[in-house]
PDB file of C-alpha atoms and ligand atoms in Angstrom:
ATOM      1  CA  UNK A   1       5.459  15.442 -36.187  1.00 58.00           C
ATOM      2  CA  UNK A   2       3.089  15.817 -33.294  1.00 58.00           C
ATOM      3  CA  UNK A   3       4.838  16.145 -29.955  1.00 58.00           C
ATOM      4  CA  UNK A   4       3.397  13.930 -27.237  1.00 57.00           C
ATOM      5  CA  UNK A   5       2.965  15.788 -23.955  1.00 63.00           C
ATOM      6  CA  UNK A   6       4.795  14.214 -21.033  1.00 71.00           C
ATOM      7  CA  UNK A   7       2.591  13.324 -18.081  1.00 82.00           C
ATOM      8  CA  UNK A   8       4.527  14.850 -15.163  1.00 91.00           C
ATOM      9  CA  UNK A   9       4.131  15.052 -11.398  1.00 95.00           C
ATOM     10  CA  UNK A  10       1.945  18.151 -11.719  1.00 94.00           C
ATOM     11  CA  UNK A  11      -0.494  16.305 -14.011  1.00 95.00           C
ATOM     12  CA  UNK A  12      -0.586  13.375 -11.607  1.00 97.00           C
ATOM     13  CA  UNK A  13      -1.387  15.586  -8.616  1.00 97.00           C
ATOM     14  CA  UNK A  14      -4.118  17.379 -10.545  1.00 97.00           C
ATOM     15  CA  UNK A  15      -5.593  14.037 -11.546  1.00 97.00           C
ATOM     16  CA  UNK A  16      -5.571  12.821  -7.928  1.00 98.00           C
ATOM     17  CA  UNK A  17      -7.310  15.993  -6.715  1.00 97.00           C
ATOM     18  CA  UNK A  18      -9.932  15.732  -9.452  1.00 97.00           C
ATOM     19  CA  UNK A  19     -10.587  12.135  -8.474  1.00 97.00           C
ATOM     20  CA  UNK A  20     -11.317  12.875  -4.821  1.00 96.00           C
ATOM     21  CA  UNK A  21      -7.984  13.045  -3.008  1.00 98.00           C
ATOM     22  CA  UNK A  22      -8.289  16.020  -0.682  1.00 97.00           C
ATOM     23  CA  UNK A  23      -5.863  15.131   2.126  1.00 98.00           C
ATOM     24  CA  UNK A  24      -3.035  17.661   1.751  1.00 97.00           C
ATOM     25  CA  UNK A  25      -0.571  15.475   3.673  1.00 98.00           C
ATOM     26  CA  UNK A  26      -1.156  12.564   1.284  1.00 98.00           C
ATOM     27  CA  UNK A  27      -0.820  14.822  -1.777  1.00 98.00           C
ATOM     28  CA  UNK A  28       2.414  16.357  -0.401  1.00 98.00           C
ATOM     29  CA  UNK A  29       3.948  12.953   0.176  1.00 98.00           C
ATOM     30  CA  UNK A  30       3.097  11.759  -3.326  1.00 98.00           C
ATOM     31  CA  UNK A  31       4.547  14.994  -4.697  1.00 97.00           C
ATOM     32  CA  UNK A  32       7.880  14.469  -2.940  1.00 97.00           C
ATOM     33  CA  UNK A  33       8.476  10.730  -3.405  1.00 98.00           C
ATOM     34  CA  UNK A  34      10.101   9.741  -6.691  1.00 97.00           C
ATOM     35  CA  UNK A  35       7.948   6.776  -7.816  1.00 98.00           C
ATOM     36  CA  UNK A  36      10.426   5.989 -10.605  1.00 97.00           C
ATOM     37  CA  UNK A  37      12.801   4.550  -7.964  1.00 97.00           C
ATOM     38  CA  UNK A  38      10.263   1.770  -7.336  1.00 98.00           C
ATOM     39  CA  UNK A  39       9.856   0.866 -11.008  1.00 96.00           C
ATOM     40  CA  UNK A  40      12.014  -1.127 -13.459  1.00 91.00           C
ATOM     41  CA  UNK A  41      14.386   0.805 -15.751  1.00 89.00           C
ATOM     42  CA  UNK A  42      12.370   0.196 -18.929  1.00 91.00           C
ATOM     43  CA  UNK A  43       9.177   1.621 -17.380  1.00 94.00           C
ATOM     44  CA  UNK A  44      10.621   4.583 -15.487  1.00 93.00           C
ATOM     45  CA  UNK A  45       9.235   7.142 -17.917  1.00 92.00           C
ATOM     46  CA  UNK A  46       5.736   5.956 -16.980  1.00 95.00           C
ATOM     47  CA  UNK A  47       6.256   6.571 -13.259  1.00 96.00           C
ATOM     48  CA  UNK A  48       4.037   9.672 -13.098  1.00 96.00           C
ATOM     49  CA  UNK A  49       1.173   8.040 -14.980  1.00 96.00           C
ATOM     50  CA  UNK A  50      -1.838   7.303 -12.823  1.00 97.00           C
ATOM     51  CA  UNK A  51      -1.664   3.572 -13.572  1.00 96.00           C
ATOM     52  CA  UNK A  52      -0.509   0.350 -11.918  1.00 96.00           C
ATOM     53  CA  UNK A  53       2.738  -0.999 -13.416  1.00 97.00           C
ATOM     54  CA  UNK A  54       4.360  -4.461 -13.413  1.00 96.00           C
ATOM     55  CA  UNK A  55       7.173  -5.212 -10.933  1.00 97.00           C
ATOM     56  CA  UNK A  56       9.174  -8.420 -10.359  1.00 96.00           C
ATOM     57  CA  UNK A  57       7.587 -11.795  -9.485  1.00 96.00           C
ATOM     58  CA  UNK A  58       4.500 -11.088 -11.623  1.00 95.00           C
ATOM     59  CA  UNK A  59       3.238  -8.468  -9.147  1.00 96.00           C
ATOM     60  CA  UNK A  60       2.291  -4.792  -9.577  1.00 96.00           C
ATOM     61  CA  UNK A  61       3.007  -1.422  -8.009  1.00 97.00           C
ATOM     62  CA  UNK A  62      -0.459  -0.005  -7.299  1.00 97.00           C
ATOM     63  CA  UNK A  63      -2.004   2.904  -9.178  1.00 97.00           C
ATOM     64  CA  UNK A  64      -1.184   6.218  -7.382  1.00 98.00           C
ATOM     65  CA  UNK A  65      -4.924   6.966  -7.078  1.00 98.00           C
ATOM     66  CA  UNK A  66      -5.455   3.730  -5.163  1.00 98.00           C
ATOM     67  CA  UNK A  67      -2.393   4.317  -2.944  1.00 98.00           C
ATOM     68  CA  UNK A  68      -3.750   7.799  -2.196  1.00 98.00           C
ATOM     69  CA  UNK A  69      -7.306   6.578  -1.522  1.00 97.00           C
ATOM     70  CA  UNK A  70      -6.178   3.777   0.775  1.00 98.00           C
ATOM     71  CA  UNK A  71      -3.844   6.109   2.666  1.00 98.00           C
ATOM     72  CA  UNK A  72      -6.467   8.843   2.967  1.00 98.00           C
ATOM     73  CA  UNK A  73      -9.035   6.298   4.194  1.00 98.00           C
ATOM     74  CA  UNK A  74      -6.634   5.037   6.886  1.00 98.00           C
ATOM     75  CA  UNK A  75      -6.498   8.507   8.520  1.00 98.00           C
ATOM     76  CA  UNK A  76      -3.041   7.956  10.049  1.00 98.00           C
ATOM     77  CA  UNK A  77      -1.146  10.122  12.529  1.00 98.00           C
ATOM     78  CA  UNK A  78       2.481  10.162  13.682  1.00 98.00           C
ATOM     79  CA  UNK A  79       1.714   8.212  16.889  1.00 98.00           C
ATOM     80  CA  UNK A  80       0.366   5.199  15.023  1.00 98.00           C
ATOM     81  CA  UNK A  81       1.787   1.771  14.237  1.00 98.00           C
ATOM     82  CA  UNK A  82       0.670   0.431  10.872  1.00 99.00           C
ATOM     83  CA  UNK A  83       0.690  -3.133   9.538  1.00 99.00           C
ATOM     84  CA  UNK A  84       0.972  -3.494   5.758  1.00 99.00           C
ATOM     85  CA  UNK A  85       0.377  -6.809   3.977  1.00 98.00           C
ATOM     86  CA  UNK A  86       2.012  -6.959   0.526  1.00 98.00           C
ATOM     87  CA  UNK A  87       5.224  -4.864   0.502  1.00 98.00           C
ATOM     88  CA  UNK A  88       5.679  -5.303  -3.264  1.00 98.00           C
ATOM     89  CA  UNK A  89       7.876  -2.447  -4.509  1.00 98.00           C
ATOM     90  CA  UNK A  90       7.828  -0.657  -1.128  1.00 98.00           C
ATOM     91  CA  UNK A  91       6.114   2.432  -2.570  1.00 98.00           C
ATOM     92  CA  UNK A  92       3.025   2.217  -0.348  1.00 98.00           C
ATOM     93  CA  UNK A  93       5.348   1.425   2.614  1.00 98.00           C
ATOM     94  CA  UNK A  94       7.337   4.643   2.178  1.00 98.00           C
ATOM     95  CA  UNK A  95       4.108   6.668   1.886  1.00 98.00           C
ATOM     96  CA  UNK A  96       2.906   5.113   5.172  1.00 98.00           C
ATOM     97  CA  UNK A  97       6.297   5.698   6.832  1.00 98.00           C
ATOM     98  CA  UNK A  98       5.979   9.456   6.339  1.00 98.00           C
ATOM     99  CA  UNK A  99       2.626   9.589   8.156  1.00 98.00           C
ATOM    100  CA  UNK A 100       3.039   7.069  10.989  1.00 98.00           C
ATOM    101  CA  UNK A 101       5.392   6.196  13.840  1.00 98.00           C
ATOM    102  CA  UNK A 102       6.237   2.678  12.668  1.00 98.00           C
ATOM    103  CA  UNK A 103       5.315   0.533   9.673  1.00 99.00           C
ATOM    104  CA  UNK A 104       5.436  -3.269   9.834  1.00 99.00           C
ATOM    105  CA  UNK A 105       5.354  -4.647   6.316  1.00 99.00           C
ATOM    106  CA  UNK A 106       5.043  -8.299   5.249  1.00 98.00           C
ATOM    107  CA  UNK A 107       5.758  -9.763   1.789  1.00 98.00           C
ATOM    108  CA  UNK A 108       5.538 -13.419   0.690  1.00 98.00           C
ATOM    109  CA  UNK A 109       8.139 -13.016  -2.130  1.00 98.00           C
ATOM    110  CA  UNK A 110      11.603 -12.848  -0.552  1.00 98.00           C
ATOM    111  CA  UNK A 111      13.085 -11.206  -3.649  1.00 98.00           C
ATOM    112  CA  UNK A 112      10.613  -8.307  -3.536  1.00 98.00           C
ATOM    113  CA  UNK A 113      11.035  -7.934   0.206  1.00 98.00           C
ATOM    114  CA  UNK A 114      14.847  -7.688  -0.015  1.00 98.00           C
ATOM    115  CA  UNK A 115      14.687  -5.201  -2.876  1.00 98.00           C
ATOM    116  CA  UNK A 116      12.187  -2.961  -1.073  1.00 98.00           C
ATOM    117  CA  UNK A 117      14.172  -3.169   2.167  1.00 98.00           C
ATOM    118  CA  UNK A 118      17.422  -2.129   0.441  1.00 98.00           C
ATOM    119  CA  UNK A 119      15.701   0.707  -1.379  1.00 98.00           C
ATOM    120  CA  UNK A 120      14.056   2.141   1.736  1.00 98.00           C
ATOM    121  CA  UNK A 121      17.322   1.845   3.656  1.00 98.00           C
ATOM    122  CA  UNK A 122      19.158   3.716   0.896  1.00 98.00           C
ATOM    123  CA  UNK A 123      16.525   6.446   1.215  1.00 98.00           C
ATOM    124  CA  UNK A 124      17.250   6.592   4.962  1.00 98.00           C
ATOM    125  CA  UNK A 125      13.803   5.429   6.017  1.00 98.00           C
ATOM    126  CA  UNK A 126      14.310   4.018   9.511  1.00 98.00           C
ATOM    127  CA  UNK A 127      10.776   3.401  10.804  1.00 98.00           C
ATOM    128  CA  UNK A 128       9.802   0.454   8.578  1.00 98.00           C
ATOM    129  CA  UNK A 129      10.244  -3.171   9.720  1.00 98.00           C
ATOM    130  CA  UNK A 130      10.199  -5.933   7.097  1.00 98.00           C
ATOM    131  CA  UNK A 131       9.111  -9.559   7.377  1.00 98.00           C
ATOM    132  CA  UNK A 132       9.199 -12.396   4.851  1.00 98.00           C
ATOM    133  CA  UNK A 133       6.053 -14.368   5.686  1.00 98.00           C
ATOM    134  CA  UNK A 134       2.440 -15.120   4.829  1.00 98.00           C
ATOM    135  CA  UNK A 135       0.820 -11.815   5.738  1.00 98.00           C
ATOM    136  CA  UNK A 136      -2.609 -13.401   6.058  1.00 97.00           C
ATOM    137  CA  UNK A 137      -1.447 -14.504   9.509  1.00 97.00           C
ATOM    138  CA  UNK A 138      -0.526 -10.952  10.503  1.00 98.00           C
ATOM    139  CA  UNK A 139       2.394 -10.141  12.837  1.00 98.00           C
ATOM    140  CA  UNK A 140       1.239 -11.399  16.240  1.00 98.00           C
ATOM    141  CA  UNK A 141       4.453 -10.443  18.134  1.00 97.00           C
ATOM    142  CA  UNK A 142       3.874  -6.800  17.276  1.00 98.00           C
ATOM    143  CA  UNK A 143       0.053  -6.719  17.477  1.00 98.00           C
ATOM    144  CA  UNK A 144      -2.213  -4.888  18.055  1.00 98.00           C
ATOM    145  CA  UNK A 145      -1.908  -2.275  15.306  1.00 98.00           C
ATOM    146  CA  UNK A 146      -3.658   1.086  15.004  1.00 98.00           C
ATOM    147  CA  UNK A 147      -4.092   0.593  11.281  1.00 99.00           C
ATOM    148  CA  UNK A 148      -3.902  -2.355   8.867  1.00 99.00           C
ATOM    149  CA  UNK A 149      -3.626  -2.071   5.079  1.00 99.00           C
ATOM    150  CA  UNK A 150      -3.806  -5.060   2.759  1.00 98.00           C
ATOM    151  CA  UNK A 151      -2.587  -4.402  -0.790  1.00 98.00           C
ATOM    152  CA  UNK A 152      -3.701  -7.721  -2.299  1.00 97.00           C
ATOM    153  CA  UNK A 153      -7.258  -8.933  -2.726  1.00 96.00           C
ATOM    154  CA  UNK A 154      -8.734 -11.487  -0.305  1.00 96.00           C
ATOM    155  CA  UNK A 155     -11.828 -13.624  -1.007  1.00 95.00           C
ATOM    156  CA  UNK A 156     -13.134 -12.519   2.401  1.00 94.00           C
ATOM    157  CA  UNK A 157     -11.943 -10.331   5.274  1.00 95.00           C
ATOM    158  CA  UNK A 158      -9.217 -12.341   7.120  1.00 95.00           C
ATOM    159  CA  UNK A 159     -10.344 -12.703  10.761  1.00 94.00           C
ATOM    160  CA  UNK A 160      -6.746 -13.235  11.884  1.00 96.00           C
ATOM    161  CA  UNK A 161      -5.942  -9.684  10.779  1.00 97.00           C
ATOM    162  CA  UNK A 162      -9.053  -8.212  12.393  1.00 96.00           C
ATOM    163  CA  UNK A 163      -7.960  -9.746  15.705  1.00 97.00           C
ATOM    164  CA  UNK A 164      -4.690  -7.749  15.464  1.00 98.00           C
ATOM    165  CA  UNK A 165      -6.435  -4.379  15.247  1.00 98.00           C
ATOM    166  CA  UNK A 166      -6.879  -2.032  18.270  1.00 98.00           C
ATOM    167  CA  UNK A 167     -10.341  -0.933  19.345  1.00 98.00           C
ATOM    168  CA  UNK A 168     -11.473   1.885  17.021  1.00 98.00           C
ATOM    169  CA  UNK A 169      -8.672   0.811  14.653  1.00 98.00           C
ATOM    170  CA  UNK A 170      -9.145   0.935  10.883  1.00 98.00           C
ATOM    171  CA  UNK A 171      -8.316  -1.658   8.246  1.00 98.00           C
ATOM    172  CA  UNK A 172      -8.507  -1.158   4.475  1.00 98.00           C
ATOM    173  CA  UNK A 173      -8.590  -4.208   2.233  1.00 98.00           C
ATOM    174  CA  UNK A 174      -9.730  -5.143  -1.264  1.00 98.00           C
ATOM    175  CA  UNK A 175     -12.213  -8.000  -1.058  1.00 97.00           C
ATOM    176  CA  UNK A 176     -13.393 -10.148  -3.961  1.00 94.00           C
ATOM    177  CA  UNK A 177     -12.940 -13.575  -5.520  1.00 79.00           C
ATOM    178  CA  UNK A 178     -11.934 -12.602  -9.044  1.00 77.00           C
ATOM    179  CA  UNK A 179     -10.299  -9.705 -10.913  1.00 76.00           C
ATOM    180  CA  UNK A 180     -13.468  -7.909 -11.927  1.00 78.00           C
ATOM    181  CA  UNK A 181     -15.430  -7.973  -8.719  1.00 89.00           C
ATOM    182  CA  UNK A 182     -13.214  -6.485  -6.052  1.00 96.00           C
ATOM    183  CA  UNK A 183     -14.354  -3.791  -3.644  1.00 97.00           C
ATOM    184  CA  UNK A 184     -12.073  -1.759  -1.413  1.00 97.00           C
ATOM    185  CA  UNK A 185     -13.495  -1.959   2.104  1.00 98.00           C
ATOM    186  CA  UNK A 186     -12.925   0.176   5.185  1.00 98.00           C
ATOM    187  CA  UNK A 187     -13.435  -1.708   8.425  1.00 98.00           C
ATOM    188  CA  UNK A 188     -13.608   0.010  11.812  1.00 98.00           C
ATOM    189  CA  UNK A 189     -13.325  -2.170  14.909  1.00 97.00           C
ATOM    190  CA  UNK A 190     -15.841  -1.310  17.656  1.00 97.00           C
ATOM    191  CA  UNK A 191     -15.415  -3.675  20.578  1.00 94.00           C
ATOM    192  CA  UNK A 192     -16.507  -7.101  19.375  1.00 91.00           C
ATOM    193  CA  UNK A 193     -18.172  -5.774  16.231  1.00 95.00           C
ATOM    194  CA  UNK A 194     -17.076  -4.080  13.039  1.00 97.00           C
ATOM    195  CA  UNK A 195     -18.442  -1.310  10.844  1.00 97.00           C
ATOM    196  CA  UNK A 196     -17.786  -2.097   7.169  1.00 97.00           C
ATOM    197  CA  UNK A 197     -17.977   0.526   4.394  1.00 98.00           C
ATOM    198  CA  UNK A 198     -17.442   0.050   0.669  1.00 97.00           C
ATOM    199  CA  UNK A 199     -15.041   2.659  -0.752  1.00 96.00           C
ATOM    200  CA  UNK A 200     -14.640   1.875  -4.469  1.00 95.00           C
ATOM    201  CA  UNK A 201     -14.219  -0.856  -7.059  1.00 95.00           C
ATOM    202  CA  UNK A 202     -10.598  -1.923  -7.478  1.00 96.00           C
ATOM    203  CA  UNK A 203      -8.378  -4.499  -9.186  1.00 94.00           C
ATOM    204  CA  UNK A 204      -5.552  -6.055  -7.155  1.00 95.00           C
ATOM    205  CA  UNK A 205      -3.369  -9.147  -7.420  1.00 94.00           C
ATOM    206  CA  UNK A 206      -4.631 -11.937  -5.111  1.00 95.00           C
ATOM    207  CA  UNK A 207      -3.631 -12.439  -1.490  1.00 96.00           C
ATOM    208  CA  UNK A 208      -2.011 -15.887  -1.605  1.00 96.00           C
ATOM    209  CA  UNK A 209      -1.152 -18.319   1.175  1.00 96.00           C
ATOM    210  CA  UNK A 210       2.398 -19.355   2.086  1.00 96.00           C
ATOM    211  CA  UNK A 211       5.696 -17.702   1.192  1.00 95.00           C
ATOM    212  CA  UNK A 212       8.138 -17.909  -1.730  1.00 95.00           C
ATOM    213  CA  UNK A 213      11.831 -18.350  -0.821  1.00 90.00           C
ATOM    214  CA  UNK A 214      13.530 -16.797  -3.868  1.00 82.00           C
TER     215      UNK A 214
HETATM  216  N1  LIG B   1       1.926  -2.182  -1.872  1.00 81.72           N
HETATM  217  C1  LIG B   1       2.607  -2.661  -3.056  1.00 81.72           C
HETATM  218  C2  LIG B   1       1.640  -3.399  -3.950  1.00 81.72           C
HETATM  219  C3  LIG B   1       2.199  -4.721  -4.278  1.00 81.72           C
HETATM  220  S1  LIG B   1       1.109  -5.852  -5.095  1.00 81.72           S
HETATM  221  C4  LIG B   1       3.325  -1.548  -3.775  1.00 81.72           C
HETATM  222  O1  LIG B   1       3.111  -0.363  -3.430  1.00 81.72           O
HETATM  223  O2  LIG B   1       4.143  -1.811  -4.650  1.00 81.72           O
HETATM  224  C5  LIG B   1       0.662  -6.919  -3.771  1.00 81.72           C
HETATM  225  C6  LIG B   1       1.785  -7.676  -3.086  1.00 81.72           C
HETATM  226  O3  LIG B   1       1.171  -8.525  -2.127  1.00 81.72           O
HETATM  227  C7  LIG B   1       2.601  -8.554  -4.000  1.00 81.72           C
HETATM  228  O4  LIG B   1       3.956  -8.224  -3.900  1.00 81.72           O
HETATM  229  C8  LIG B   1       2.343  -9.975  -3.467  1.00 81.72           C
HETATM  230  O5  LIG B   1       3.471 -10.828  -3.543  1.00 81.72           O
HETATM  231  C9  LIG B   1       1.982  -9.686  -2.042  1.00 81.72           C
HETATM  232  N2  LIG B   1       1.208 -10.733  -1.366  1.00 81.72           N
HETATM  233  C10 LIG B   1       0.188 -11.491  -1.845  1.00 81.72           C
HETATM  234  N3  LIG B   1      -0.269 -12.352  -0.905  1.00 81.72           N
HETATM  235  C11 LIG B   1       0.500 -12.121   0.218  1.00 81.72           C
HETATM  236  C12 LIG B   1       0.532 -12.674   1.516  1.00 81.72           C
HETATM  237  N4  LIG B   1      -0.305 -13.657   1.902  1.00 81.72           N
HETATM  238  N5  LIG B   1       1.458 -12.210   2.391  1.00 81.72           N
HETATM  239  C13 LIG B   1       2.302 -11.225   2.051  1.00 81.72           C
HETATM  240  N6  LIG B   1       2.325 -10.649   0.832  1.00 81.72           N
HETATM  241  C14 LIG B   1       1.432 -11.089  -0.077  1.00 81.72           C
END
């Protein structure tokens, strides 16, 4: 019988490097965080695969390559405050927490938010603040933010979020109406104008309005 080779952390890191991830800090963080903690029991053996996987509430934990690209593009340092829209499993939140001063993360599904909050607390992550709300509105009490990351796809760049970014701040967001036509964009705020760059084609769940109580 042919033995199937397990795809381990080493294979994942090699794959990320080959696909353009060069930021050593980002690679180190991915190496040291156990992604299986953020994934359901029946899928844990797939945690090192470079693929998105289903989580509760019909959502997904992003592909490690996309997490790495978005994080690398944000160019974060330890003095920065980061707003994340779409907590999901909390995996991207913990990656951000290792690079920044504070992370403010918003999720519309209360169930996902509570699960991610408990998990990060059990891992003794103390610089992430959680909010159950419609992230499209941002977090005005805590604005402005040095960086904003949106991990769900919007039909267009939400102006409300742009208004919560500092001058020279960076936002990364997938933009596109349907599943097949989304582009990850990097937006840099320069006074009253914005520089927009396309990073890569992506496939995210949609950014939806309102919040879900359960
Ligand atoms: N960053 C997550 C990816 C989760 S998928 C991870 O690493 O696991 C995207 C998430 O965005 C989903 O959980 C979805 O419920 C959430 N979402 C979609 N629209 C939202 C909105 N308007 N406000 C907050 N969260 C939203």
